Coordinates of N, CA and C in Angstrom, one line a residue:
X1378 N 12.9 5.1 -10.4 CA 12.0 4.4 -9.5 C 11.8 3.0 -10.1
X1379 N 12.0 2.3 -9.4 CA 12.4 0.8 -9.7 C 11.4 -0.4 -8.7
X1380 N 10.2 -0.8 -9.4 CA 9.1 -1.6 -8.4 C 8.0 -1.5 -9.2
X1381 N 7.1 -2.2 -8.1 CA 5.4 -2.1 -8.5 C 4.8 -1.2 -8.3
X1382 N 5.3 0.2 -8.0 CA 4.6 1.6 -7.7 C 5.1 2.8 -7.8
X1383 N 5.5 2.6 -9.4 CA 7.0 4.2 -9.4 C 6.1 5.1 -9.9
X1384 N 4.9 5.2 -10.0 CA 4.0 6.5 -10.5 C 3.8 6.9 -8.8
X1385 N 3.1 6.3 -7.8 CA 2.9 6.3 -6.8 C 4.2 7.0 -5.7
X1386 N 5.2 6.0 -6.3 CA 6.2 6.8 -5.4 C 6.6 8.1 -5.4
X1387 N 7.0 7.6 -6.8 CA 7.6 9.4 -7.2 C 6.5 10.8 -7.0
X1388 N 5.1 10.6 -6.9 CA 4.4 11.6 -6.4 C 4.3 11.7 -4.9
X1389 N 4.4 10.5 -4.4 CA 4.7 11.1 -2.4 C 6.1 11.2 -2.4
X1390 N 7.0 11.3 -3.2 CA 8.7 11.9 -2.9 C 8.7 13.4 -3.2
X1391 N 7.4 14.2 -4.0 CA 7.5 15.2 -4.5 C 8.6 15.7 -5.5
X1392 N 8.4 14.8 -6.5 CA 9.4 14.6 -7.7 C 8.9 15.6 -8.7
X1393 N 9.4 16.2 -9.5 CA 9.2 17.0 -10.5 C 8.6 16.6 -11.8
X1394 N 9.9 15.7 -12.1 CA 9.8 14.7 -13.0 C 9.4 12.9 -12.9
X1395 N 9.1 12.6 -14.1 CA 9.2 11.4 -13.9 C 9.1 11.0 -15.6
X1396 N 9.2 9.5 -16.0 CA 9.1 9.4 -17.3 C 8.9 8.0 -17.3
X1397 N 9.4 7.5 -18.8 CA 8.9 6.2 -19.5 C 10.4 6.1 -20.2
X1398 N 10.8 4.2 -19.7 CA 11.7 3.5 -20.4 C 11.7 2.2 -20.7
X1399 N 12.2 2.1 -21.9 CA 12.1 1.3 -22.9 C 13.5 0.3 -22.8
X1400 N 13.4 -0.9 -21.9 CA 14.2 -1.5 -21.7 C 14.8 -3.0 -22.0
X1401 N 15.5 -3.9 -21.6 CA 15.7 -5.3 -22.3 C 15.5 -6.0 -20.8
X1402 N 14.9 -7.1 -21.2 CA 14.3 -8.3 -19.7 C 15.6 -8.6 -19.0
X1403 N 15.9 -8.8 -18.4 CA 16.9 -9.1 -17.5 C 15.8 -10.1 -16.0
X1404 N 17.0 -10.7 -15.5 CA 16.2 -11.9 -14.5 C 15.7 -10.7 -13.1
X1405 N 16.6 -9.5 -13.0 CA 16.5 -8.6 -12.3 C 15.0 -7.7 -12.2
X1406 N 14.3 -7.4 -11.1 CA 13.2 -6.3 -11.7 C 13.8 -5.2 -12.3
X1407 N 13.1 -4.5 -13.6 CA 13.7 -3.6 -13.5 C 15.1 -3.0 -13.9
X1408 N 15.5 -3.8 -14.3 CA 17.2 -4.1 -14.3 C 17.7 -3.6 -15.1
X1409 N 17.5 -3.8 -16.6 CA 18.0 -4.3 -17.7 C 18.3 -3.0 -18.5
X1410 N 19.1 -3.0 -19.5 CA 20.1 -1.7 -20.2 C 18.6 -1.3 -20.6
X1411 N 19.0 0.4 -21.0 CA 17.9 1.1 -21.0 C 18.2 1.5 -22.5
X1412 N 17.3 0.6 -23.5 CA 16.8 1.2 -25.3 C 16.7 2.9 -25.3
X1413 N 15.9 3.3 -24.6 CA 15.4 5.0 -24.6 C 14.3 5.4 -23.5
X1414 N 14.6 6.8 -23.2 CA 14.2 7.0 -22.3 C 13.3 8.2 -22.6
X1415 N 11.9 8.7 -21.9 CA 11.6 10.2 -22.2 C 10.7 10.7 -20.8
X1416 N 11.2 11.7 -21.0 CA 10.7 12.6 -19.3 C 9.4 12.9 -19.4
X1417 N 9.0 13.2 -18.4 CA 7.7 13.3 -18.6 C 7.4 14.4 -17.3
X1418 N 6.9 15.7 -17.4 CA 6.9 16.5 -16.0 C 5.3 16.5 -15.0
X1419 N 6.1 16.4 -13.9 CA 5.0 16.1 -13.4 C 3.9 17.1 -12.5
X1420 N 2.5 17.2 -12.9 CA 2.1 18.8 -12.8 C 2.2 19.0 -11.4
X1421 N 2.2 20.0 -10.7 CA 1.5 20.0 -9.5 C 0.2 19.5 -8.9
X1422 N -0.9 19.5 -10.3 CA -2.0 18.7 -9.6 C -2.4 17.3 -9.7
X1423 N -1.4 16.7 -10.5 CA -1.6 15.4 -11.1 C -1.5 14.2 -9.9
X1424 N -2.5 13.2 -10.0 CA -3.1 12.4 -9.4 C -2.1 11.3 -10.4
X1425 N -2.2 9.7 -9.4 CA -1.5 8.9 -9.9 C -2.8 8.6 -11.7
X1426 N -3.9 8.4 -11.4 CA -4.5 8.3 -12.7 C -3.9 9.5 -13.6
X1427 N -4.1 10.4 -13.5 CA -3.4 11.7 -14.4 C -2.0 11.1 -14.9
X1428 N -1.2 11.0 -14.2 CA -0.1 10.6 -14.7 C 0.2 9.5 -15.4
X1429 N -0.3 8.4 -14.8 CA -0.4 7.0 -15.8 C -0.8 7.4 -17.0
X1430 N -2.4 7.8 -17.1 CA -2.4 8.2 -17.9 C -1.9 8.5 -19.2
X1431 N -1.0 10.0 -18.8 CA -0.2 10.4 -19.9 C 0.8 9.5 -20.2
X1432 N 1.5 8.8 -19.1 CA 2.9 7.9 -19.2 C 2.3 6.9 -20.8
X1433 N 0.9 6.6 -20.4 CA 0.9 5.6 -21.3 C 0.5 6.1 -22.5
X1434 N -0.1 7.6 -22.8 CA -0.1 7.6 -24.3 C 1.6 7.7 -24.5
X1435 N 2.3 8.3 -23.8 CA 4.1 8.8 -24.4 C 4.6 7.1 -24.3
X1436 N 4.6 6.3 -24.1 CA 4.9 4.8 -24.2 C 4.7 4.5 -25.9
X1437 N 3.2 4.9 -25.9 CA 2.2 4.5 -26.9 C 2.7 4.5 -28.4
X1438 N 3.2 6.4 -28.3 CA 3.4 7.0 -29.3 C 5.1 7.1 -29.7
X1439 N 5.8 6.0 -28.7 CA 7.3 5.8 -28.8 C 7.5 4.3 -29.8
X1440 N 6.6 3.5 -28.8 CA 7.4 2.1 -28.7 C 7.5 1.8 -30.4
X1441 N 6.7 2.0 -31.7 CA 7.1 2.2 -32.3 C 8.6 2.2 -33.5
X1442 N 8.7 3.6 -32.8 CA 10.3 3.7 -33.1 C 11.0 2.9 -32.3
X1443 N 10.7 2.9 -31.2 CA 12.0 1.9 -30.6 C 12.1 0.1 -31.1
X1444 N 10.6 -0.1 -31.3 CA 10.6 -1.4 -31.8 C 11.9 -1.3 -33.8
X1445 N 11.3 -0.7 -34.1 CA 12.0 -0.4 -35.5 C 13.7 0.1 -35.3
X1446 N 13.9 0.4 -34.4 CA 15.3 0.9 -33.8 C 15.8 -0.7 -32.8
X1447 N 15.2 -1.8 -32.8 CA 16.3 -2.8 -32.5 C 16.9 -3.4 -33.5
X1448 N 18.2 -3.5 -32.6 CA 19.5 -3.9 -33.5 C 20.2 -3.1 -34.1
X1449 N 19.6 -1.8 -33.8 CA 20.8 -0.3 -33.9 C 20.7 0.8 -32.8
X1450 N 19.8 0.6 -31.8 CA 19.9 1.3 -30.9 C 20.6 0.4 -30.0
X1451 N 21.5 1.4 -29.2 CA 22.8 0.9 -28.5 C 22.1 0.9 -26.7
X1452 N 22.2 -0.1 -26.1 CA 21.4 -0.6 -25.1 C 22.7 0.3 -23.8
X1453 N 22.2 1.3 -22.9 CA 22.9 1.8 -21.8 C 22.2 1.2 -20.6
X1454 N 23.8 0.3 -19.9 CA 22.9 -0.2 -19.0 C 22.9 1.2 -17.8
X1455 N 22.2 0.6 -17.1 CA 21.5 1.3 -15.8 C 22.9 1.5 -14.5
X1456 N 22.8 2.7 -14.1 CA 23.7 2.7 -12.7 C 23.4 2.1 -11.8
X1457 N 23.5 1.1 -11.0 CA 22.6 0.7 -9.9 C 22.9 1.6 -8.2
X1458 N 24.0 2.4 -8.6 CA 23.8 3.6 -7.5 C 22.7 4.7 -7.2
X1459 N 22.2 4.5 -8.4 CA 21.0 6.0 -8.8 C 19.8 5.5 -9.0
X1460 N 19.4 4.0 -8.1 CA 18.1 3.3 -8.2 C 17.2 3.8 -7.2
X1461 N 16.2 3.8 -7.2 CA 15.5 4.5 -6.0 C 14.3 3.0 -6.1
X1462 N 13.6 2.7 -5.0 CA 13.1 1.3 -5.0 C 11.5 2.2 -5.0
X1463 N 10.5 1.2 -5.5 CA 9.0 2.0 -5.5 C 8.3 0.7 -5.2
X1464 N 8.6 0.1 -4.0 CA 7.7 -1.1 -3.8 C 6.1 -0.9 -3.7
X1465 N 5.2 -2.3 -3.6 CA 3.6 -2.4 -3.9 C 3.3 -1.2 -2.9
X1466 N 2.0 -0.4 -3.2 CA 1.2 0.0 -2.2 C 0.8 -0.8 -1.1
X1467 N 0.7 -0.5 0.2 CA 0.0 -1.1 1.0 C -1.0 0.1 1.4
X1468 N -2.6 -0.7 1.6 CA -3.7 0.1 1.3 C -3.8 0.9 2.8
X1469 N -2.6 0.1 4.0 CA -2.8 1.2 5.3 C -1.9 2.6 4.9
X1470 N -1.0 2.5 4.0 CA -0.2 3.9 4.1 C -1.2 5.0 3.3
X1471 N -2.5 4.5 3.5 CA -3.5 5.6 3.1 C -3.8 6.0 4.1
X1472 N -4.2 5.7 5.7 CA -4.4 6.4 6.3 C -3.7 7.8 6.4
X1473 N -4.4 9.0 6.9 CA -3.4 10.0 7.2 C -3.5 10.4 8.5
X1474 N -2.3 10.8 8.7 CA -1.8 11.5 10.1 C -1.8 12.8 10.0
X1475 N -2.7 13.7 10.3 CA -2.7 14.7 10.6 C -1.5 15.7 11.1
X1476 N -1.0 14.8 12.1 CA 0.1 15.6 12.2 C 1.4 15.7 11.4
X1477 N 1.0 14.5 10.2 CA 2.1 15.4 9.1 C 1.8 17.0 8.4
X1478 N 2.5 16.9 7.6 CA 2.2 18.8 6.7 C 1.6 18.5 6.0
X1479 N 1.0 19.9 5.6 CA -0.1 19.8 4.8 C 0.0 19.3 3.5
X1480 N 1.5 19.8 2.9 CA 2.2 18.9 1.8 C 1.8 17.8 1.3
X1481 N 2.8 17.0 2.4 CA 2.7 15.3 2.5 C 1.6 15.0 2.1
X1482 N 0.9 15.7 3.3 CA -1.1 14.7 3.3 C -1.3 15.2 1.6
X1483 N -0.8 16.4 1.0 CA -1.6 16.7 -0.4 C -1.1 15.5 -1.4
X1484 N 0.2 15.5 -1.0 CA 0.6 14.3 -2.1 C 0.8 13.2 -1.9
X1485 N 0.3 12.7 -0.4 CA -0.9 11.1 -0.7 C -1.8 11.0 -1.2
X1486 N -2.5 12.3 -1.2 CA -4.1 12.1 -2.0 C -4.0 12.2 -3.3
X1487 N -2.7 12.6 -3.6 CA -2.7 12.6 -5.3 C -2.0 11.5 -5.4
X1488 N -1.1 10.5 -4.8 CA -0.3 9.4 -4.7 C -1.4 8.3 -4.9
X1489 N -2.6 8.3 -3.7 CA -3.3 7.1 -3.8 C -4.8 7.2 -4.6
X1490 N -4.8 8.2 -5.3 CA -6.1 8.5 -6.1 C -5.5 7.7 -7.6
X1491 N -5.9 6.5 -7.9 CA -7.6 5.9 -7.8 C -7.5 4.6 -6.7
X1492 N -6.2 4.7 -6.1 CA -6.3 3.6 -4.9 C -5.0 3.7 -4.2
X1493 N -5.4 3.9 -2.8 CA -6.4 2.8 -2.3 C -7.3 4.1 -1.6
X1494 N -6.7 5.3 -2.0 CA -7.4 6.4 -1.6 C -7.6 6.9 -0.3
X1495 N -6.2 8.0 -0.3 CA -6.6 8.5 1.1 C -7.5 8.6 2.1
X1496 N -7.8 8.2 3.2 CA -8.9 8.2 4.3 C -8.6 9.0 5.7
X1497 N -9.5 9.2 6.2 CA -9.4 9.5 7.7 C -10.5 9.2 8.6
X1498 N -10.5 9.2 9.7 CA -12.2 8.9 10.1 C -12.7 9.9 11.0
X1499 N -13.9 10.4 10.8 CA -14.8 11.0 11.6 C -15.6 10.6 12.7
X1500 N -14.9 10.4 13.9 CA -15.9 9.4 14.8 C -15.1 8.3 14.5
X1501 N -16.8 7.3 14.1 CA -16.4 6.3 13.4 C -16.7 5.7 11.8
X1502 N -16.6 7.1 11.7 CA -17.1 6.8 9.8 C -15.9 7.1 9.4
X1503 N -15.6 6.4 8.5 CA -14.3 6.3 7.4 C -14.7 7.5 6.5
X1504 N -13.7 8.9 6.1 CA -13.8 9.6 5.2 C -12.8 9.3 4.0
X1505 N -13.4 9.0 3.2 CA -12.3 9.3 2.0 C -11.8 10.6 1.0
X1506 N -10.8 10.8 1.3 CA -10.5 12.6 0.5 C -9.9 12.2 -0.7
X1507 N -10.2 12.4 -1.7 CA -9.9 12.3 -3.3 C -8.9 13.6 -3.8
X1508 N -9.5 14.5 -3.4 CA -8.8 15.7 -3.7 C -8.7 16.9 -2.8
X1509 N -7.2 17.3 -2.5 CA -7.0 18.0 -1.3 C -5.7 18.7 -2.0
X1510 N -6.0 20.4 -1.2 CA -4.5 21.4 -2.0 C -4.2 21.6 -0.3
X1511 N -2.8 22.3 -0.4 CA -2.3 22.9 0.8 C -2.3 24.0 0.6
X1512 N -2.3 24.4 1.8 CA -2.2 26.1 1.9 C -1.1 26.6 3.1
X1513 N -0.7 27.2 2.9 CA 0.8 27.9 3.4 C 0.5 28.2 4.9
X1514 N -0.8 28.8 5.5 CA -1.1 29.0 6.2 C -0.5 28.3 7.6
X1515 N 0.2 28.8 8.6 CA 0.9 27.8 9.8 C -0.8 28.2 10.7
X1516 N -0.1 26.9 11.2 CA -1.6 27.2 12.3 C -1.3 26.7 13.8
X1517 N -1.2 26.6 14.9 CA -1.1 26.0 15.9 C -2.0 25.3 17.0
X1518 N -3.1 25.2 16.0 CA -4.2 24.4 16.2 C -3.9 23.0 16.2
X1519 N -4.9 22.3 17.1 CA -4.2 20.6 17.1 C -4.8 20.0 15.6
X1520 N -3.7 19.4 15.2 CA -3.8 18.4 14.0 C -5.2 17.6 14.0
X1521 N -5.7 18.0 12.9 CA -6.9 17.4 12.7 C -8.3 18.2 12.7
X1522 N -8.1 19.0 13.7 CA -9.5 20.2 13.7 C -9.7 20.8 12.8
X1523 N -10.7 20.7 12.3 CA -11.7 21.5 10.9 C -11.2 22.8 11.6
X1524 N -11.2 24.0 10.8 CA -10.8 25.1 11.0 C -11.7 25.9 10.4
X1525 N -12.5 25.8 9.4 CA -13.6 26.0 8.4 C -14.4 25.5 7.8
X1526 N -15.6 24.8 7.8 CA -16.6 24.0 7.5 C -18.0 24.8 6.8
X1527 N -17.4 26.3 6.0 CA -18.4 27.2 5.8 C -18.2 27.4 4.3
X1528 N -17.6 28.1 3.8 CA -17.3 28.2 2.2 C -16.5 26.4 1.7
X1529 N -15.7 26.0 2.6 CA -15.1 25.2 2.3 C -14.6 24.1 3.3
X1530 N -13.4 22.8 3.6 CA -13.3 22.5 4.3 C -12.2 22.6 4.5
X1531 N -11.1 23.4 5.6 CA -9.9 23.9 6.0 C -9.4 23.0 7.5
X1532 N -8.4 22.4 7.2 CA -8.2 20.8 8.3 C -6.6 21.3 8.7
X1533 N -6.5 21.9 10.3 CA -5.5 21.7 10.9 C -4.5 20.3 10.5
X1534 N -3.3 21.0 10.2 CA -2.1 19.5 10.2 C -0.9 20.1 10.9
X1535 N 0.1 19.1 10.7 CA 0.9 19.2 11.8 C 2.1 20.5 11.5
X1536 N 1.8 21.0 10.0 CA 2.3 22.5 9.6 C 1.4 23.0 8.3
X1537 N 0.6 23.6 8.2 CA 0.1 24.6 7.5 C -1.5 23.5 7.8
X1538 N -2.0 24.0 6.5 CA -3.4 23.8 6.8 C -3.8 23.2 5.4
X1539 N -5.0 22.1 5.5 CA -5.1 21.0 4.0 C -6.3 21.3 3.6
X1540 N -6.7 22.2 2.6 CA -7.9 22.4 2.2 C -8.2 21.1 1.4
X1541 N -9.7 20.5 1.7 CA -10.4 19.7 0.8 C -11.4 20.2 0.0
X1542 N -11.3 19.4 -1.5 CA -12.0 19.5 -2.3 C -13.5 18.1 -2.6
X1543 N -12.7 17.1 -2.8 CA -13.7 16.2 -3.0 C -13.6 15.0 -1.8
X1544 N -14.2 14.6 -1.7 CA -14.7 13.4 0.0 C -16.0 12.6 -0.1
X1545 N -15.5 10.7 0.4 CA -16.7 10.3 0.5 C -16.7 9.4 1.7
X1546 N -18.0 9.6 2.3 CA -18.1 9.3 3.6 C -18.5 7.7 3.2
X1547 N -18.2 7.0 4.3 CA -18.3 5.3 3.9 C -19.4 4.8 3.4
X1548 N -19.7 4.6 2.5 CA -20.9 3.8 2.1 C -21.7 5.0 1.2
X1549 N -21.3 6.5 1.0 CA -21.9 7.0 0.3 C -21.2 7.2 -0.7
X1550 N -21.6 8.3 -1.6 CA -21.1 8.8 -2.7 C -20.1 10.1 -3.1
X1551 N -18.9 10.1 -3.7 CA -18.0 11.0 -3.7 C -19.0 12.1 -4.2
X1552 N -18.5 13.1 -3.1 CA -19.1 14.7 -3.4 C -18.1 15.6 -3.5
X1553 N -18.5 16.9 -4.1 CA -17.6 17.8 -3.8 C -17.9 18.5 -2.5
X1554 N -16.8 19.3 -1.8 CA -16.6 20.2 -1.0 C -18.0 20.9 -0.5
X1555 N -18.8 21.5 -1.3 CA -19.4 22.2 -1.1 C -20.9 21.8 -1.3
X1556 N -21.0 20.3 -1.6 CA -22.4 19.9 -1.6 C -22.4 19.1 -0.1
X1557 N -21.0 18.3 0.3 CA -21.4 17.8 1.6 C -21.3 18.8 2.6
X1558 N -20.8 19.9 2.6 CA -20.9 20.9 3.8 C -21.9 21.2 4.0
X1559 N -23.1 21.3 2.7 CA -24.4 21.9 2.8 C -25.1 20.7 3.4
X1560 N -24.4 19.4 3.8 CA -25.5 18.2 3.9 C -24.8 17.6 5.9
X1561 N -23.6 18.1 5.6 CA -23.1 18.1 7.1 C -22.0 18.8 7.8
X1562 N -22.5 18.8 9.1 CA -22.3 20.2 9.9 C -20.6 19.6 10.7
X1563 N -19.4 19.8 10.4 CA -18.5 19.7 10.5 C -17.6 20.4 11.3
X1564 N -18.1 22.5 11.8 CA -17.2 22.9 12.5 C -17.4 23.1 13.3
X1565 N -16.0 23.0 13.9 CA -15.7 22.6 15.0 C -15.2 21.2 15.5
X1566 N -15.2 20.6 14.7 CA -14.9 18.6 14.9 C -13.7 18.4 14.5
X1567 N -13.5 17.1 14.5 CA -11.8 16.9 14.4 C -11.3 15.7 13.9
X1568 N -11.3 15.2 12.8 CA -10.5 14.1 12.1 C -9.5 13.3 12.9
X1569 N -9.9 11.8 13.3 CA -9.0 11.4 13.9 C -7.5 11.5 13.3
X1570 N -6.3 11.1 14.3 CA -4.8 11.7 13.5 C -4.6 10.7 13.1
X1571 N -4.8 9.5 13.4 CA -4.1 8.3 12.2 C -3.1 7.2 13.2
X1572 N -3.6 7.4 14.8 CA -3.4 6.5 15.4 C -3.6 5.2 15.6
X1573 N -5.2 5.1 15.9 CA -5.4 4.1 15.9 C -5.4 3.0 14.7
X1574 N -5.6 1.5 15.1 CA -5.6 0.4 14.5 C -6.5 1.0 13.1
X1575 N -6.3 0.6 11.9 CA -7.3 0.8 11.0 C -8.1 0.3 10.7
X1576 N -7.6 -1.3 11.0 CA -8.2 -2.6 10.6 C -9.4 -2.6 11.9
X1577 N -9.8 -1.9 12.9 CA -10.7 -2.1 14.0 C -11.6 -1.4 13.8
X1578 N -11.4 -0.4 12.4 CA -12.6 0.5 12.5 C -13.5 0.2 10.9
X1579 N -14.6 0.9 10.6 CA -15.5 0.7 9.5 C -15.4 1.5 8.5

């Protein structure tokens, strides 16, 4: 992944792996023969902060050797067939569309967590979802309908169904799952799909 957002990308491509390389400047982004390379696996529930994260202690606890290893480590340049591009975030490909799978929507909210942070809107209040699992469940319910607003929050999508964990409504404070249910009454309602304009609403 080759850009200003390969932690990001590679968790909405649903990548396994991903890692940290140790490379020479070139005029190119990204370009330049690769010193060493090391993998890094990527969990099922890891968030772009989680993964940075770790990328940067394994950076940390490399660069090291690799510094003390120039001028005998042998520089491999790069295939430029096997590049995958991971251009900037833009903060609209947070909205979500419902009528994608439950999947997808799980791994933008782990893609855009600590930004720009998945959203949807209720009405016209902006919800932000921090943390969200999928569940296998098919449903043929329209995209977006709460399906459960009682133990937990269970959100029709356009194949299986997107349990939420943590969510903050505009101008409040991130809560868990089960402190804002006790504070608002949700079933039955329906998350807008991610049509309209973003920029027209609050």
């Amino acid at each position: 992944w080759r850009g200003a957002a390969p932690i990001q990308r590679a968790l909405l491509a649903g990548e396994k792996q991903t890692g940290i390389s140790f490379m020479q400047m070139v005029k190119a982004l990204d370009a330049g023969p690769v010193l060493h390379r090391l993998p890094c696996t990527i969990r099922p529930k890891d968030t772009t902060v989680d993964l940075r994260n770790r990328l940067a202690q394994l950076a940390a606890t490399e660069m090291l050797g690799v510094l003390d290893g120039l001028g005998r480590i042998q520089p491999e340049p790069q295939d430029p067939s096997k590049v995958s591009l991971a251009p900037k975030v833009d903060k609209h490909e947070a909205l979500i569309d419902w009528h994608e799978s439950a999947e997808l929507i799980e791994r933008k909210v782990r893609a855009f967590n600590d930004w720009p942070v998945a959203y949807t809107f209720l009405g016209e209040r902006r919800v932000r979802i921090w943390e969200a699992h999928a569940l296998s469940d098919m449903t043929a319910i329209a995209p977006g309908t709460v399906l459960d607003a009682r133990g937990g929050i269970e959100i029709a999508t356009g194949n299986g169904v997107l349990g939420v964990d943590w969510l903050q409504l505009a101008g409040g404070k991130r809560m868990h799952v089960r402190e804002f249910i006790n504070a608002h009454d949700l079933q039955g309602h329906c998350f807008d799909t991610g049509n309209q304009d973003p920029g027209t609403r609050s």
